[in-house]
Amino acid sequence: MEQTTQRVAVVTGGSGGIGGAVARRLAADGMAVVVHYAGSAGRAEEVVASITRAGGTAVALPGDVADEAPMTALFDETERRFGGIDVVVNTAGIMLLAPVAEMDLDAFDRMHRVNVRGAFVVAQLAARRLRAGGALVNFSTSVIRLQQPTYAAYAATKGAVEAMTLILARELRGRDITVNAVAPGPTATPLFLDGKSEELIGHIAAAAPLERLGTPEDIAESVAFLAGPGGRWINGQVLYANGGIA
């Protein structure tokens, strides 16, 4: 086992736009970072390489977030390499949109498997493994407040994540572990921008009082606050990181 005095973070979905930004931001704070991925090994390795080039410590590890066996193996490997786990950030998720009347139920089940069961599996492991002084940061969405058509099934998954987040914060009484969620608004990731016209993107950006889209780095700053020393008195909360859009 490689001994280290560094804090150690696991970022699920670390190969994604927001997940990668979170991984790089936590590494900039001096944490050793495990960049989790499911199907995007190349992008995860790019995140690791960018962290390493900046003088940080990172490794990419795979796993299906909804399957407890590979995720247990990921947590085991993290502890073997770095000696423990201090921060878990659960950005992994998928978004499939359709009106309620038209939603394909197989798609509904697939999204709930990743977003709800996956979040629960990771939260369960975090609850068992996080060291004192640790933090779990889950991901919700500002759509819960915005109530936009076609987002019902997706928002339902994130409503479930908020519920488990708030309850777990209270279940971990006495452990000195915080549990919170970040709820981003529209954020300029490739996934968000894909298929949208410039006109639509401009309309969405104008909805916020700050008149722009969020960036992955904006969201990563919120996570870094909750995971760092400045966020130790924030517990059992949902932080809406959306520029005032809702």
Short mmCIF file of N, CA, C and O in Angstrom, two decimals, residues 6-82:
data_model
loop_
_atom_site.label_atom_id
_atom_site.label_comp_id
_atom_site.label_asym_id
_atom_site.label_seq_id
_atom_site.Cartn_x
_atom_site.Cartn_y
_atom_site.Cartn_z
N GLN A 6 -1.78 12.83 1.62
CA GLN A 6 -2.78 13.51 0.80
C GLN A 6 -4.18 13.05 1.16
O GLN A 6 -4.40 11.91 1.53
N ARG A 7 -5.14 13.97 1.01
CA ARG A 7 -6.53 13.55 0.99
C ARG A 7 -6.77 12.85 -0.34
O ARG A 7 -6.11 13.14 -1.35
N VAL A 8 -7.71 11.93 -0.34
CA VAL A 8 -7.94 11.06 -1.50
C VAL A 8 -9.39 11.20 -1.93
O VAL A 8 -10.31 11.09 -1.09
N ALA A 9 -9.61 11.45 -3.22
CA ALA A 9 -10.96 11.64 -3.75
C ALA A 9 -11.27 10.62 -4.84
O ALA A 9 -10.41 10.30 -5.67
N VAL A 10 -12.50 10.13 -4.83
CA VAL A 10 -13.03 9.31 -5.91
C VAL A 10 -14.08 10.15 -6.63
O VAL A 10 -15.02 10.65 -5.99
N VAL A 11 -13.93 10.31 -7.94
CA VAL A 11 -14.90 11.06 -8.74
C VAL A 11 -15.54 10.11 -9.74
O VAL A 11 -14.89 9.69 -10.71
N THR A 12 -16.80 9.74 -9.51
CA THR A 12 -17.47 8.90 -10.50
C THR A 12 -17.87 9.75 -11.69
O THR A 12 -18.13 10.94 -11.56
N GLY A 13 -17.87 9.13 -12.87
CA GLY A 13 -18.14 9.90 -14.07
C GLY A 13 -17.04 10.89 -14.37
O GLY A 13 -17.26 11.92 -15.00
N GLY A 14 -15.82 10.58 -13.93
CA GLY A 14 -14.70 11.52 -14.06
C GLY A 14 -14.23 11.73 -15.47
O GLY A 14 -13.41 12.63 -15.72
N SER A 15 -14.73 10.94 -16.42
CA SER A 15 -14.36 11.14 -17.82
C SER A 15 -15.27 12.16 -18.50
O SER A 15 -15.02 12.56 -19.64
N GLY A 16 -16.35 12.58 -17.83
CA GLY A 16 -17.30 13.52 -18.42
C GLY A 16 -16.85 14.96 -18.29
O GLY A 16 -15.82 15.27 -17.65
N GLY A 17 -17.64 15.88 -18.86
CA GLY A 17 -17.28 17.29 -18.82
C GLY A 17 -17.21 17.84 -17.42
O GLY A 17 -16.19 18.44 -17.01
N ILE A 18 -18.28 17.65 -16.65
CA ILE A 18 -18.28 18.14 -15.27
C ILE A 18 -17.39 17.28 -14.39
O ILE A 18 -16.60 17.79 -13.58
N GLY A 19 -17.46 15.96 -14.55
CA GLY A 19 -16.63 15.07 -13.74
C GLY A 19 -15.15 15.33 -13.93
O GLY A 19 -14.38 15.33 -12.96
N GLY A 20 -14.73 15.56 -15.18
CA GLY A 20 -13.33 15.85 -15.43
C GLY A 20 -12.89 17.15 -14.79
O GLY A 20 -11.79 17.24 -14.23
N ALA A 21 -13.75 18.17 -14.87
CA ALA A 21 -13.43 19.45 -14.24
C ALA A 21 -13.33 19.30 -12.73
O ALA A 21 -12.45 19.89 -12.09
N VAL A 22 -14.21 18.50 -12.15
CA VAL A 22 -14.16 18.25 -10.70
C VAL A 22 -12.86 17.54 -10.33
O VAL A 22 -12.18 17.91 -9.35
N ALA A 23 -12.50 16.52 -11.11
CA ALA A 23 -11.27 15.78 -10.82
C ALA A 23 -10.06 16.71 -10.86
O ALA A 23 -9.19 16.68 -9.97
N ARG A 24 -9.98 17.55 -11.90
CA ARG A 24 -8.84 18.47 -12.01
C ARG A 24 -8.83 19.49 -10.87
O ARG A 24 -7.76 19.84 -10.34
N ARG A 25 -10.01 19.96 -10.47
CA ARG A 25 -10.08 20.97 -9.40
C ARG A 25 -9.66 20.38 -8.07
O ARG A 25 -8.93 21.04 -7.30
N LEU A 26 -10.10 19.17 -7.76
CA LEU A 26 -9.72 18.56 -6.49
C LEU A 26 -8.23 18.22 -6.48
O LEU A 26 -7.56 18.36 -5.44
N ALA A 27 -7.70 17.82 -7.63
CA ALA A 27 -6.27 17.58 -7.72
C ALA A 27 -5.49 18.87 -7.49
O ALA A 27 -4.43 18.88 -6.86
N ALA A 28 -6.02 20.00 -8.00
CA ALA A 28 -5.36 21.29 -7.78
C ALA A 28 -5.35 21.67 -6.31
O ALA A 28 -4.47 22.42 -5.87
N ASP A 29 -6.30 21.13 -5.54
CA ASP A 29 -6.31 21.35 -4.10
C ASP A 29 -5.38 20.39 -3.36
O ASP A 29 -5.34 20.39 -2.13
N GLY A 30 -4.67 19.56 -4.11
CA GLY A 30 -3.68 18.67 -3.51
C GLY A 30 -4.17 17.26 -3.24
O GLY A 30 -3.44 16.46 -2.63
N MET A 31 -5.37 16.93 -3.67
CA MET A 31 -5.88 15.57 -3.44
C MET A 31 -5.36 14.60 -4.50
O MET A 31 -5.16 14.98 -5.66
N ALA A 32 -5.15 13.36 -4.09
CA ALA A 32 -4.96 12.27 -5.05
C ALA A 32 -6.35 11.88 -5.54
O ALA A 32 -7.27 11.70 -4.74
N VAL A 33 -6.53 11.76 -6.85
CA VAL A 33 -7.86 11.61 -7.42
C VAL A 33 -7.98 10.31 -8.22
O VAL A 33 -7.14 10.03 -9.09
N VAL A 34 -9.02 9.55 -7.93
CA VAL A 34 -9.39 8.40 -8.75
C VAL A 34 -10.45 8.87 -9.74
O VAL A 34 -11.53 9.32 -9.33
N VAL A 35 -10.13 8.80 -11.02
CA VAL A 35 -11.03 9.23 -12.08
C VAL A 35 -11.79 7.98 -12.55
O VAL A 35 -11.26 7.17 -13.31
N HIS A 36 -13.02 7.83 -12.10
CA HIS A 36 -13.82 6.67 -12.48
C HIS A 36 -14.41 6.89 -13.87
O HIS A 36 -14.75 8.01 -14.26
N TYR A 37 -14.55 5.80 -14.61
CA TYR A 37 -15.22 5.84 -15.90
C TYR A 37 -15.98 4.53 -16.11
O TYR A 37 -15.70 3.51 -15.47
N ALA A 38 -16.96 4.57 -17.00
CA ALA A 38 -17.69 3.36 -17.37
C ALA A 38 -17.28 2.90 -18.76
O ALA A 38 -16.75 1.81 -18.93
N GLY A 39 -17.48 3.77 -19.78
CA GLY A 39 -17.16 3.36 -21.14
C GLY A 39 -16.18 4.26 -21.85
O GLY A 39 -15.92 4.08 -23.04
N SER A 40 -15.63 5.24 -21.16
CA SER A 40 -14.80 6.25 -21.82
C SER A 40 -13.39 6.24 -21.25
O SER A 40 -12.92 7.23 -20.67
N ALA A 41 -12.69 5.13 -21.44
CA ALA A 41 -11.35 4.99 -20.89
C ALA A 41 -10.41 6.06 -21.44
O ALA A 41 -9.60 6.63 -20.69
N GLY A 42 -10.52 6.35 -22.74
CA GLY A 42 -9.63 7.33 -23.34
C GLY A 42 -9.79 8.71 -22.72
O GLY A 42 -8.79 9.38 -22.42
N ARG A 43 -11.04 9.14 -22.52
CA ARG A 43 -11.27 10.45 -21.92
C ARG A 43 -10.82 10.48 -20.46
O ARG A 43 -10.30 11.50 -19.98
N ALA A 44 -11.02 9.39 -19.76
CA ALA A 44 -10.55 9.32 -18.37
C ALA A 44 -9.04 9.44 -18.30
O ALA A 44 -8.49 10.14 -17.44
N GLU A 45 -8.34 8.76 -19.21
CA GLU A 45 -6.88 8.83 -19.23
C GLU A 45 -6.41 10.24 -19.59
O GLU A 45 -5.37 10.69 -19.11
N GLU A 46 -7.18 10.94 -20.43
CA GLU A 46 -6.83 12.34 -20.75
C GLU A 46 -6.93 13.21 -19.51
O GLU A 46 -6.10 14.10 -19.29
N VAL A 47 -7.96 12.98 -18.69
CA VAL A 47 -8.09 13.74 -17.44
C VAL A 47 -6.92 13.44 -16.52
O VAL A 47 -6.31 14.35 -15.94
N VAL A 48 -6.57 12.15 -16.40
CA VAL A 48 -5.43 11.76 -15.56
C VAL A 48 -4.15 12.43 -16.07
O VAL A 48 -3.36 12.96 -15.28
N ALA A 49 -3.96 12.41 -17.38
CA ALA A 49 -2.75 13.00 -17.95
C ALA A 49 -2.67 14.50 -17.67
O ALA A 49 -1.60 15.03 -17.36
N SER A 50 -3.82 15.19 -17.76
CA SER A 50 -3.81 16.64 -17.50
C SER A 50 -3.48 16.92 -16.03
O SER A 50 -2.80 17.89 -15.72
N ILE A 51 -3.97 16.08 -15.14
CA ILE A 51 -3.66 16.23 -13.72
C ILE A 51 -2.18 15.97 -13.46
O ILE A 51 -1.50 16.72 -12.75
N THR A 52 -1.67 14.93 -14.08
CA THR A 52 -0.26 14.56 -13.89
C THR A 52 0.66 15.64 -14.43
O THR A 52 1.67 15.99 -13.79
N ARG A 53 0.31 16.18 -15.60
CA ARG A 53 1.14 17.25 -16.18
C ARG A 53 1.21 18.47 -15.26
O ARG A 53 2.21 19.18 -15.23
N ALA A 54 0.13 18.70 -14.52
CA ALA A 54 0.09 19.84 -13.60
C ALA A 54 0.74 19.53 -12.26
O ALA A 54 0.72 20.36 -11.35
N GLY A 55 1.32 18.35 -12.14
CA GLY A 55 2.01 17.99 -10.91
C GLY A 55 1.17 17.24 -9.90
O GLY A 55 1.60 17.01 -8.77
N GLY A 56 -0.05 16.84 -10.29
CA GLY A 56 -0.95 16.15 -9.38
C GLY A 56 -0.83 14.64 -9.46
O GLY A 56 -0.04 14.09 -10.23
N THR A 57 -1.66 13.98 -8.66
CA THR A 57 -1.67 12.52 -8.59
C THR A 57 -3.05 12.03 -8.97
O THR A 57 -4.06 12.45 -8.37
N ALA A 58 -3.13 11.14 -9.95
CA ALA A 58 -4.43 10.62 -10.38
C ALA A 58 -4.27 9.27 -11.04
O ALA A 58 -3.20 8.95 -11.58
N VAL A 59 -5.35 8.51 -11.02
CA VAL A 59 -5.40 7.23 -11.71
C VAL A 59 -6.82 7.03 -12.21
O VAL A 59 -7.77 7.49 -11.59
N ALA A 60 -6.97 6.37 -13.35
CA ALA A 60 -8.29 6.07 -13.90
C ALA A 60 -8.65 4.62 -13.57
O ALA A 60 -7.84 3.71 -13.77
N LEU A 61 -9.87 4.41 -13.06
CA LEU A 61 -10.35 3.07 -12.74
C LEU A 61 -11.78 2.91 -13.26
O LEU A 61 -12.58 3.84 -13.17
N PRO A 62 -12.12 1.72 -13.80
CA PRO A 62 -13.43 1.51 -14.41
C PRO A 62 -14.45 0.92 -13.43
O PRO A 62 -14.09 0.42 -12.37
N GLY A 63 -15.71 0.96 -13.84
CA GLY A 63 -16.76 0.28 -13.09
C GLY A 63 -18.15 0.76 -13.46
O GLY A 63 -18.34 1.93 -13.78
N ASP A 64 -19.10 -0.15 -13.43
CA ASP A 64 -20.52 0.17 -13.60
C ASP A 64 -21.04 0.65 -12.25
O ASP A 64 -21.08 -0.12 -11.29
N VAL A 65 -21.44 1.92 -12.16
CA VAL A 65 -21.82 2.48 -10.86
C VAL A 65 -23.00 1.74 -10.23
O VAL A 65 -23.15 1.76 -9.01
N ALA A 66 -23.82 1.11 -11.05
CA ALA A 66 -25.01 0.43 -10.51
C ALA A 66 -24.73 -1.00 -10.09
O ALA A 66 -25.62 -1.68 -9.58
N ASP A 67 -23.50 -1.46 -10.27
CA ASP A 67 -23.12 -2.84 -9.93
C ASP A 67 -22.18 -2.78 -8.73
O ASP A 67 -21.07 -2.26 -8.83
N GLU A 68 -22.61 -3.33 -7.63
CA GLU A 68 -21.82 -3.19 -6.40
C GLU A 68 -20.47 -3.91 -6.45
O GLU A 68 -19.53 -3.50 -5.77
N ALA A 69 -20.35 -4.97 -7.26
CA ALA A 69 -19.09 -5.72 -7.28
C ALA A 69 -17.94 -4.89 -7.87
O ALA A 69 -16.90 -4.74 -7.21
N PRO A 70 -18.07 -4.36 -9.09
CA PRO A 70 -16.94 -3.56 -9.60
C PRO A 70 -16.71 -2.27 -8.83
O PRO A 70 -15.57 -1.80 -8.72
N MET A 71 -17.77 -1.69 -8.26
CA MET A 71 -17.57 -0.47 -7.49
C MET A 71 -16.90 -0.77 -6.15
O MET A 71 -16.07 0.02 -5.67
N THR A 72 -17.22 -1.90 -5.55
CA THR A 72 -16.50 -2.31 -4.35
C THR A 72 -15.03 -2.52 -4.67
O THR A 72 -14.14 -2.11 -3.91
N ALA A 73 -14.77 -3.14 -5.83
CA ALA A 73 -13.38 -3.36 -6.26
C ALA A 73 -12.66 -2.03 -6.47
O ALA A 73 -11.48 -1.89 -6.13
N LEU A 74 -13.37 -1.04 -7.01
CA LEU A 74 -12.77 0.28 -7.21
C LEU A 74 -12.41 0.92 -5.87
O LEU A 74 -11.31 1.47 -5.70
N PHE A 75 -13.31 0.85 -4.90
CA PHE A 75 -13.02 1.42 -3.58
C PHE A 75 -11.87 0.65 -2.92
O PHE A 75 -11.00 1.26 -2.28
N ASP A 76 -11.86 -0.68 -3.07
CA ASP A 76 -10.77 -1.48 -2.52
C ASP A 76 -9.43 -1.05 -3.12
O ASP A 76 -8.43 -0.90 -2.40
N GLU A 77 -9.39 -0.88 -4.45
CA GLU A 77 -8.15 -0.51 -5.12
C GLU A 77 -7.71 0.89 -4.72
O GLU A 77 -6.51 1.15 -4.56
N THR A 78 -8.67 1.78 -4.53
CA THR A 78 -8.32 3.13 -4.07
C THR A 78 -7.65 3.08 -2.70
O THR A 78 -6.62 3.72 -2.47
N GLU A 79 -8.23 2.31 -1.80
CA GLU A 79 -7.64 2.18 -0.46
C GLU A 79 -6.28 1.50 -0.51
O GLU A 79 -5.36 1.86 0.23
N ARG A 80 -6.14 0.52 -1.41
CA ARG A 80 -4.86 -0.18 -1.52
C ARG A 80 -3.77 0.77 -2.00
O ARG A 80 -2.65 0.76 -1.49
N ARG A 81 -4.11 1.61 -2.97
CA ARG A 81 -3.12 2.52 -3.54
C ARG A 81 -2.79 3.69 -2.63
O ARG A 81 -1.63 4.12 -2.53
N PHE A 82 -3.82 4.25 -1.99
CA PHE A 82 -3.64 5.54 -1.31
C PHE A 82 -3.88 5.51 0.19
O PHE A 82 -3.69 6.52 0.86
#
